[in-house]
Amino acid sequence: MPVLTARALLLDMDGTLVNSDAVVERVWRRWADTHGLDGDDVMKVVHGRQGYASMAVLLPGRPVHLNHADNARMLAEETADMDGVVPVPGAPEFLASLRDVPHALVTSADVPLSTARMAAAGLALPDLRVTAESVGASKPDPEGFLKGAAELGIAPADCVVFEDSGAGIAAGRAAGMRVVGVGPRAAVHGPDVVVRDLRQVRVETGESGVRIHVA
């Protein structure tokens, strides 16, 4: 069993703690149809990024204000649609084990969406949350993870990121952090270790910090 040592954990939400794939598929495939794009190609891009950043990749040259307008509308659609939103296996137990561990949620969702999805999945929100409103740049930019570490008062090198998407894993690496990849999307993006779900993770605390055991 690999063991990672850390002083703080930074947690993505969608795909890492919460399985929201059903909603994401519905909303983004509708958007793809509207713009004459292949839905499968769109789904390869959108995970982990804020919506406007995904649109900039998919429709290069499109005016930024149109992307932001679509992003706002789609966030509202996603916040109103909790059908199929469930916890990633092991997420409740994993979060409970972090009671005495410095940690933060670092998500590309905004406050209403992250609050609604965590509630729909029956998961407690961490006290510290870095959401879409908190940053000026979307993952794969490292701003969100660096802000989370700074607000916890922990050096980036002493943080471990939990992520599922290519954009999120790239953001964690760019922040100088080690990354635990969660789920099938993560494996192809080169995290330090990969787990099928959070049932394969055990966290222990001690005088020297946090030990993360990965099965």
C-alpha atoms as a PDB file:
ATOM      1  CA  MET A   1       0.000   0.000   0.000  1.00  0.00           C
ATOM      2  CA  PRO A   2       1.491   3.348  -1.032  1.00  0.00           C
ATOM      3  CA  VAL A   3       1.557   5.892   1.793  1.00  0.00           C
ATOM      4  CA  LEU A   4       1.595   9.651   1.195  1.00  0.00           C
ATOM      5  CA  THR A   5       2.412  12.091   3.976  1.00  0.00           C
ATOM      6  CA  ALA A   6       0.907  15.561   4.089  1.00  0.00           C
ATOM      7  CA  ARG A   7      -0.262  18.370   6.344  1.00  0.00           C
ATOM      8  CA  ALA A   8      -3.447  19.210   4.419  1.00  0.00           C
ATOM      9  CA  LEU A   9      -5.803  17.735   1.825  1.00  0.00           C
ATOM     10  CA  LEU A  10      -7.456  19.669  -1.011  1.00  0.00           C
ATOM     11  CA  LEU A  11     -10.545  17.994  -2.434  1.00  0.00           C
ATOM     12  CA  ASP A  12     -12.258  18.398  -5.761  1.00  0.00           C
ATOM     13  CA  MET A  13     -16.030  17.767  -5.672  1.00  0.00           C
ATOM     14  CA  ASP A  14     -17.527  16.433  -8.908  1.00  0.00           C
ATOM     15  CA  GLY A  15     -16.181  12.990  -9.726  1.00  0.00           C
ATOM     16  CA  THR A  16     -14.116  12.943  -6.538  1.00  0.00           C
ATOM     17  CA  LEU A  17     -16.659  13.236  -3.706  1.00  0.00           C
ATOM     18  CA  VAL A  18     -19.899  13.469  -5.686  1.00  0.00           C
ATOM     19  CA  ASN A  19     -20.923  11.536  -8.780  1.00  0.00           C
ATOM     20  CA  SER A  20     -22.811  14.127 -10.819  1.00  0.00           C
ATOM     21  CA  ASP A  21     -22.034  12.650 -14.237  1.00  0.00           C
ATOM     22  CA  ALA A  22     -25.712  12.123 -15.128  1.00  0.00           C
ATOM     23  CA  VAL A  23     -26.521  15.830 -14.744  1.00  0.00           C
ATOM     24  CA  VAL A  24     -23.335  17.001 -16.432  1.00  0.00           C
ATOM     25  CA  GLU A  25     -24.066  14.741 -19.406  1.00  0.00           C
ATOM     26  CA  ARG A  26     -27.633  16.038 -19.755  1.00  0.00           C
ATOM     27  CA  VAL A  27     -26.725  19.715 -19.594  1.00  0.00           C
ATOM     28  CA  TRP A  28     -23.612  19.618 -21.737  1.00  0.00           C
ATOM     29  CA  ARG A  29     -25.044  17.370 -24.432  1.00  0.00           C
ATOM     30  CA  ARG A  30     -27.949  19.797 -24.828  1.00  0.00           C
ATOM     31  CA  TRP A  31     -25.423  22.619 -25.187  1.00  0.00           C
ATOM     32  CA  ALA A  32     -23.434  20.565 -27.714  1.00  0.00           C
ATOM     33  CA  ASP A  33     -26.549  19.966 -29.826  1.00  0.00           C
ATOM     34  CA  THR A  34     -27.365  23.680 -29.787  1.00  0.00           C
ATOM     35  CA  HIS A  35     -23.925  24.490 -31.194  1.00  0.00           C
ATOM     36  CA  GLY A  36     -23.657  21.608 -33.658  1.00  0.00           C
ATOM     37  CA  LEU A  37     -20.882  19.867 -31.744  1.00  0.00           C
ATOM     38  CA  ASP A  38     -20.360  16.166 -31.164  1.00  0.00           C
ATOM     39  CA  GLY A  39     -21.506  15.341 -27.639  1.00  0.00           C
ATOM     40  CA  ASP A  40     -18.805  12.744 -27.059  1.00  0.00           C
ATOM     41  CA  ASP A  41     -16.097  15.238 -28.020  1.00  0.00           C
ATOM     42  CA  VAL A  42     -17.598  17.836 -25.704  1.00  0.00           C
ATOM     43  CA  MET A  43     -17.677  15.444 -22.757  1.00  0.00           C
ATOM     44  CA  LYS A  44     -13.930  14.830 -23.152  1.00  0.00           C
ATOM     45  CA  VAL A  45     -13.296  18.520 -22.405  1.00  0.00           C
ATOM     46  CA  VAL A  46     -15.789  19.704 -19.808  1.00  0.00           C
ATOM     47  CA  HIS A  47     -14.911  17.752 -16.661  1.00  0.00           C
ATOM     48  CA  GLY A  48     -12.987  19.783 -14.094  1.00  0.00           C
ATOM     49  CA  ARG A  49     -13.216  23.161 -15.793  1.00  0.00           C
ATOM     50  CA  GLN A  50     -15.583  26.038 -15.236  1.00  0.00           C
ATOM     51  CA  GLY A  51     -18.145  26.136 -18.019  1.00  0.00           C
ATOM     52  CA  TYR A  52     -16.892  29.285 -19.716  1.00  0.00           C
ATOM     53  CA  ALA A  53     -13.372  27.805 -19.865  1.00  0.00           C
ATOM     54  CA  SER A  54     -14.672  24.624 -21.520  1.00  0.00           C
ATOM     55  CA  MET A  55     -16.555  26.718 -24.056  1.00  0.00           C
ATOM     56  CA  ALA A  56     -13.389  28.659 -24.874  1.00  0.00           C
ATOM     57  CA  VAL A  57     -11.676  25.368 -25.743  1.00  0.00           C
ATOM     58  CA  LEU A  58     -14.620  24.012 -27.731  1.00  0.00           C
ATOM     59  CA  LEU A  59     -15.492  27.226 -29.587  1.00  0.00           C
ATOM     60  CA  PRO A  60     -12.237  29.165 -29.938  1.00  0.00           C
ATOM     61  CA  GLY A  61     -12.813  32.729 -31.005  1.00  0.00           C
ATOM     62  CA  ARG A  62     -16.330  32.903 -29.603  1.00  0.00           C
ATOM     63  CA  PRO A  63     -16.898  36.176 -27.699  1.00  0.00           C
ATOM     64  CA  VAL A  64     -16.122  35.756 -24.016  1.00  0.00           C
ATOM     65  CA  HIS A  65     -19.337  37.432 -22.884  1.00  0.00           C
ATOM     66  CA  LEU A  66     -21.382  34.763 -24.662  1.00  0.00           C
ATOM     67  CA  ASN A  67     -19.467  32.014 -22.875  1.00  0.00           C
ATOM     68  CA  HIS A  68     -20.065  33.671 -19.514  1.00  0.00           C
ATOM     69  CA  ALA A  69     -23.771  34.080 -20.288  1.00  0.00           C
ATOM     70  CA  ASP A  70     -24.098  30.407 -21.221  1.00  0.00           C
ATOM     71  CA  ASN A  71     -22.090  29.449 -18.150  1.00  0.00           C
ATOM     72  CA  ALA A  72     -24.451  31.330 -15.816  1.00  0.00           C
ATOM     73  CA  ARG A  73     -27.528  29.778 -17.426  1.00  0.00           C
ATOM     74  CA  MET A  74     -26.077  26.266 -17.287  1.00  0.00           C
ATOM     75  CA  LEU A  75     -25.047  26.629 -13.637  1.00  0.00           C
ATOM     76  CA  ALA A  76     -28.665  27.475 -12.847  1.00  0.00           C
ATOM     77  CA  GLU A  77     -29.845  24.427 -14.818  1.00  0.00           C
ATOM     78  CA  GLU A  78     -27.418  22.139 -12.994  1.00  0.00           C
ATOM     79  CA  THR A  79     -28.355  23.560  -9.592  1.00  0.00           C
ATOM     80  CA  ALA A  80     -32.012  22.796 -10.301  1.00  0.00           C
ATOM     81  CA  ASP A  81     -31.275  19.217 -11.451  1.00  0.00           C
ATOM     82  CA  MET A  82     -30.158  16.787  -8.730  1.00  0.00           C
ATOM     83  CA  ASP A  83     -31.520  13.662 -10.425  1.00  0.00           C
ATOM     84  CA  GLY A  84     -28.820  10.986 -10.222  1.00  0.00           C
ATOM     85  CA  VAL A  85     -26.466  12.928  -7.947  1.00  0.00           C
ATOM     86  CA  VAL A  86     -24.968  10.438  -5.477  1.00  0.00           C
ATOM     87  CA  PRO A  87     -21.835  10.192  -3.340  1.00  0.00           C
ATOM     88  CA  VAL A  88     -18.741   8.542  -4.743  1.00  0.00           C
ATOM     89  CA  PRO A  89     -18.405   5.219  -2.884  1.00  0.00           C
ATOM     90  CA  GLY A  90     -16.549   5.772   0.375  1.00  0.00           C
ATOM     91  CA  ALA A  91     -16.991   9.559   0.360  1.00  0.00           C
ATOM     92  CA  PRO A  92     -19.019   9.819   3.603  1.00  0.00           C
ATOM     93  CA  GLU A  93     -16.495   7.754   5.559  1.00  0.00           C
ATOM     94  CA  PHE A  94     -13.566   9.546   3.949  1.00  0.00           C
ATOM     95  CA  LEU A  95     -14.888  12.989   4.884  1.00  0.00           C
ATOM     96  CA  ALA A  96     -15.652  11.814   8.421  1.00  0.00           C
ATOM     97  CA  SER A  97     -12.027  10.709   8.780  1.00  0.00           C
ATOM     98  CA  LEU A  98     -10.855  14.279   8.044  1.00  0.00           C
ATOM     99  CA  ARG A  99     -12.442  15.769  11.162  1.00  0.00           C
ATOM    100  CA  ASP A 100      -9.021  16.603  12.651  1.00  0.00           C
ATOM    101  CA  VAL A 101      -7.222  17.084   9.321  1.00  0.00           C
ATOM    102  CA  PRO A 102      -6.777  20.513   7.660  1.00  0.00           C
ATOM    103  CA  HIS A 103      -8.704  20.261   4.399  1.00  0.00           C
ATOM    104  CA  ALA A 104     -10.662  22.317   1.892  1.00  0.00           C
ATOM    105  CA  LEU A 105     -13.052  21.829  -0.987  1.00  0.00           C
ATOM    106  CA  VAL A 106     -11.616  23.249  -4.231  1.00  0.00           C
ATOM    107  CA  THR A 107     -14.273  23.071  -6.932  1.00  0.00           C
ATOM    108  CA  SER A 108     -15.101  24.655 -10.274  1.00  0.00           C
ATOM    109  CA  ALA A 109     -18.753  24.794  -9.167  1.00  0.00           C
ATOM    110  CA  ASP A 110     -20.150  27.974  -7.664  1.00  0.00           C
ATOM    111  CA  VAL A 111     -21.559  28.241  -4.139  1.00  0.00           C
ATOM    112  CA  PRO A 112     -25.195  27.368  -4.996  1.00  0.00           C
ATOM    113  CA  LEU A 113     -24.216  24.358  -7.119  1.00  0.00           C
ATOM    114  CA  SER A 114     -21.606  22.987  -4.720  1.00  0.00           C
ATOM    115  CA  THR A 115     -23.963  23.416  -1.768  1.00  0.00           C
ATOM    116  CA  ALA A 116     -26.820  21.687  -3.587  1.00  0.00           C
ATOM    117  CA  ARG A 117     -24.753  18.779  -4.875  1.00  0.00           C
ATOM    118  CA  MET A 118     -23.080  18.040  -1.565  1.00  0.00           C
ATOM    119  CA  ALA A 119     -26.490  18.099   0.122  1.00  0.00           C
ATOM    120  CA  ALA A 120     -28.033  15.861  -2.544  1.00  0.00           C
ATOM    121  CA  ALA A 121     -25.205  13.379  -2.001  1.00  0.00           C
ATOM    122  CA  GLY A 122     -25.661  13.550   1.778  1.00  0.00           C
ATOM    123  CA  LEU A 123     -22.164  14.922   2.345  1.00  0.00           C
ATOM    124  CA  ALA A 124     -21.080  17.575   4.819  1.00  0.00           C
ATOM    125  CA  LEU A 125     -19.435  20.644   3.334  1.00  0.00           C
ATOM    126  CA  PRO A 126     -15.890  21.314   4.570  1.00  0.00           C
ATOM    127  CA  ASP A 127     -15.533  24.518   6.562  1.00  0.00           C
ATOM    128  CA  LEU A 128     -13.178  25.963   3.943  1.00  0.00           C
ATOM    129  CA  ARG A 129     -14.398  26.089   0.364  1.00  0.00           C
ATOM    130  CA  VAL A 130     -12.759  27.566  -2.734  1.00  0.00           C
ATOM    131  CA  THR A 131     -15.470  27.866  -5.385  1.00  0.00           C
ATOM    132  CA  ALA A 132     -15.846  29.445  -8.805  1.00  0.00           C
ATOM    133  CA  GLU A 133     -16.523  32.838  -7.214  1.00  0.00           C
ATOM    134  CA  SER A 134     -13.213  32.661  -5.319  1.00  0.00           C
ATOM    135  CA  VAL A 135     -10.856  32.566  -8.300  1.00  0.00           C
ATOM    136  CA  GLY A 136     -10.100  34.469 -11.461  1.00  0.00           C
ATOM    137  CA  ALA A 137      -8.950  31.467 -13.484  1.00  0.00           C
ATOM    138  CA  SER A 138     -10.412  28.002 -13.957  1.00  0.00           C
ATOM    139  CA  LYS A 139      -8.575  24.720 -13.576  1.00  0.00           C
ATOM    140  CA  PRO A 140      -6.141  23.694 -15.079  1.00  0.00           C
ATOM    141  CA  ASP A 141      -4.810  26.964 -13.658  1.00  0.00           C
ATOM    142  CA  PRO A 142      -3.478  26.225 -10.142  1.00  0.00           C
ATOM    143  CA  GLU A 143      -5.040  29.332  -8.549  1.00  0.00           C
ATOM    144  CA  GLY A 144      -7.769  27.466  -6.685  1.00  0.00           C
ATOM    145  CA  PHE A 145      -5.441  24.935  -5.088  1.00  0.00           C
ATOM    146  CA  LEU A 146      -2.885  27.573  -4.199  1.00  0.00           C
ATOM    147  CA  LYS A 147      -5.604  29.687  -2.606  1.00  0.00           C
ATOM    148  CA  GLY A 148      -6.849  26.693  -0.611  1.00  0.00           C
ATOM    149  CA  ALA A 149      -3.360  25.973   0.689  1.00  0.00           C
ATOM    150  CA  ALA A 150      -2.799  29.633   1.570  1.00  0.00           C
ATOM    151  CA  GLU A 151      -6.075  29.884   3.477  1.00  0.00           C
ATOM    152  CA  LEU A 152      -5.179  26.753   5.429  1.00  0.00           C
ATOM    153  CA  GLY A 153      -1.712  28.184   6.101  1.00  0.00           C
ATOM    154  CA  ILE A 154      -0.003  25.128   4.606  1.00  0.00           C
ATOM    155  CA  ALA A 155       2.815  25.149   2.045  1.00  0.00           C
ATOM    156  CA  PRO A 156       1.772  23.717  -1.350  1.00  0.00           C
ATOM    157  CA  ALA A 157       4.396  20.987  -1.130  1.00  0.00           C
ATOM    158  CA  ASP A 158       2.729  19.752   2.069  1.00  0.00           C
ATOM    159  CA  CYS A 159      -0.698  19.397   0.430  1.00  0.00           C
ATOM    160  CA  VAL A 160      -2.200  16.407  -1.345  1.00  0.00           C
ATOM    161  CA  VAL A 161      -4.913  16.949  -3.943  1.00  0.00           C
ATOM    162  CA  PHE A 162      -7.757  14.518  -4.645  1.00  0.00           C
ATOM    163  CA  GLU A 163      -9.010  14.888  -8.224  1.00  0.00           C
ATOM    164  CA  ASP A 164     -10.724  12.980 -11.017  1.00  0.00           C
ATOM    165  CA  SER A 165     -10.253  15.113 -14.143  1.00  0.00           C
ATOM    166  CA  GLY A 166      -7.372  15.944 -16.424  1.00  0.00           C
ATOM    167  CA  ALA A 167      -7.832  19.675 -15.814  1.00  0.00           C
ATOM    168  CA  GLY A 168      -7.867  19.183 -12.051  1.00  0.00           C
ATOM    169  CA  ILE A 169      -4.856  16.894 -11.994  1.00  0.00           C
ATOM    170  CA  ALA A 170      -2.921  19.380 -14.136  1.00  0.00           C
ATOM    171  CA  ALA A 171      -3.922  22.175 -11.740  1.00  0.00           C
ATOM    172  CA  GLY A 172      -2.713  20.210  -8.714  1.00  0.00           C
ATOM    173  CA  ARG A 173       0.607  19.436 -10.371  1.00  0.00           C
ATOM    174  CA  ALA A 174       1.041  23.062 -11.461  1.00  0.00           C
ATOM    175  CA  ALA A 175       0.489  24.070  -7.829  1.00  0.00           C
ATOM    176  CA  GLY A 176       3.433  21.872  -6.800  1.00  0.00           C
ATOM    177  CA  MET A 177       1.222  19.342  -5.019  1.00  0.00           C
ATOM    178  CA  ARG A 178       0.967  15.581  -5.140  1.00  0.00           C
ATOM    179  CA  VAL A 179      -2.247  14.208  -6.602  1.00  0.00           C
ATOM    180  CA  VAL A 180      -4.394  11.197  -5.786  1.00  0.00           C
ATOM    181  CA  GLY A 181      -6.491  10.397  -8.851  1.00  0.00           C
ATOM    182  CA  VAL A 182     -10.006   9.153  -8.119  1.00  0.00           C
ATOM    183  CA  GLY A 183     -11.952   7.019 -10.584  1.00  0.00           C
ATOM    184  CA  PRO A 184     -11.514   5.920 -14.197  1.00  0.00           C
ATOM    185  CA  ARG A 185     -11.063   9.406 -15.698  1.00  0.00           C
ATOM    186  CA  ALA A 186      -8.028  10.054 -13.538  1.00  0.00           C
ATOM    187  CA  ALA A 187      -5.854   7.142 -14.595  1.00  0.00           C
ATOM    188  CA  VAL A 188      -4.843   8.520 -18.006  1.00  0.00           C
ATOM    189  CA  HIS A 189      -3.715  11.906 -16.653  1.00  0.00           C
ATOM    190  CA  GLY A 190      -0.692  10.895 -14.607  1.00  0.00           C
ATOM    191  CA  PRO A 191      -1.576  11.437 -10.940  1.00  0.00           C
ATOM    192  CA  ASP A 192       0.886  10.181  -8.357  1.00  0.00           C
ATOM    193  CA  VAL A 193      -1.451   7.326  -7.424  1.00  0.00           C
ATOM    194  CA  VAL A 194      -4.890   6.227  -8.609  1.00  0.00           C
ATOM    195  CA  VAL A 195      -7.785   4.701  -6.681  1.00  0.00           C
ATOM    196  CA  ARG A 196     -11.017   3.240  -8.013  1.00  0.00           C
ATOM    197  CA  ASP A 197     -12.985   5.193  -5.404  1.00  0.00           C
ATOM    198  CA  LEU A 198     -12.562   6.536  -1.866  1.00  0.00           C
ATOM    199  CA  ARG A 199     -13.052   3.127  -0.259  1.00  0.00           C
ATOM    200  CA  GLN A 200      -9.409   2.542  -1.182  1.00  0.00           C
ATOM    201  CA  VAL A 201      -8.184   5.492   0.907  1.00  0.00           C
ATOM    202  CA  ARG A 202      -7.505   5.516   4.656  1.00  0.00           C
ATOM    203  CA  VAL A 203      -6.335   8.648   6.492  1.00  0.00           C
ATOM    204  CA  GLU A 204      -4.450   8.657   9.794  1.00  0.00           C
ATOM    205  CA  THR A 205      -3.285  11.638  11.822  1.00  0.00           C
ATOM    206  CA  GLY A 206      -0.284  11.829  14.111  1.00  0.00           C
ATOM    207  CA  GLU A 207       2.288  14.193  15.528  1.00  0.00           C
ATOM    208  CA  SER A 208       4.108  14.306  12.196  1.00  0.00           C
ATOM    209  CA  GLY A 209       0.998  15.176  10.191  1.00  0.00           C
ATOM    210  CA  VAL A 210      -1.300  13.127   7.976  1.00  0.00           C
ATOM    211  CA  ARG A 211      -0.635   9.702   6.508  1.00  0.00           C
ATOM    212  CA  ILE A 212      -2.736   8.731   3.506  1.00  0.00           C
ATOM    213  CA  HIS A 213      -2.845   4.965   2.909  1.00  0.00           C
ATOM    214  CA  VAL A 214      -3.855   4.010  -0.626  1.00  0.00           C
ATOM    215  CA  ALA A 215      -4.915   0.446  -1.389  1.00  0.00           C
END
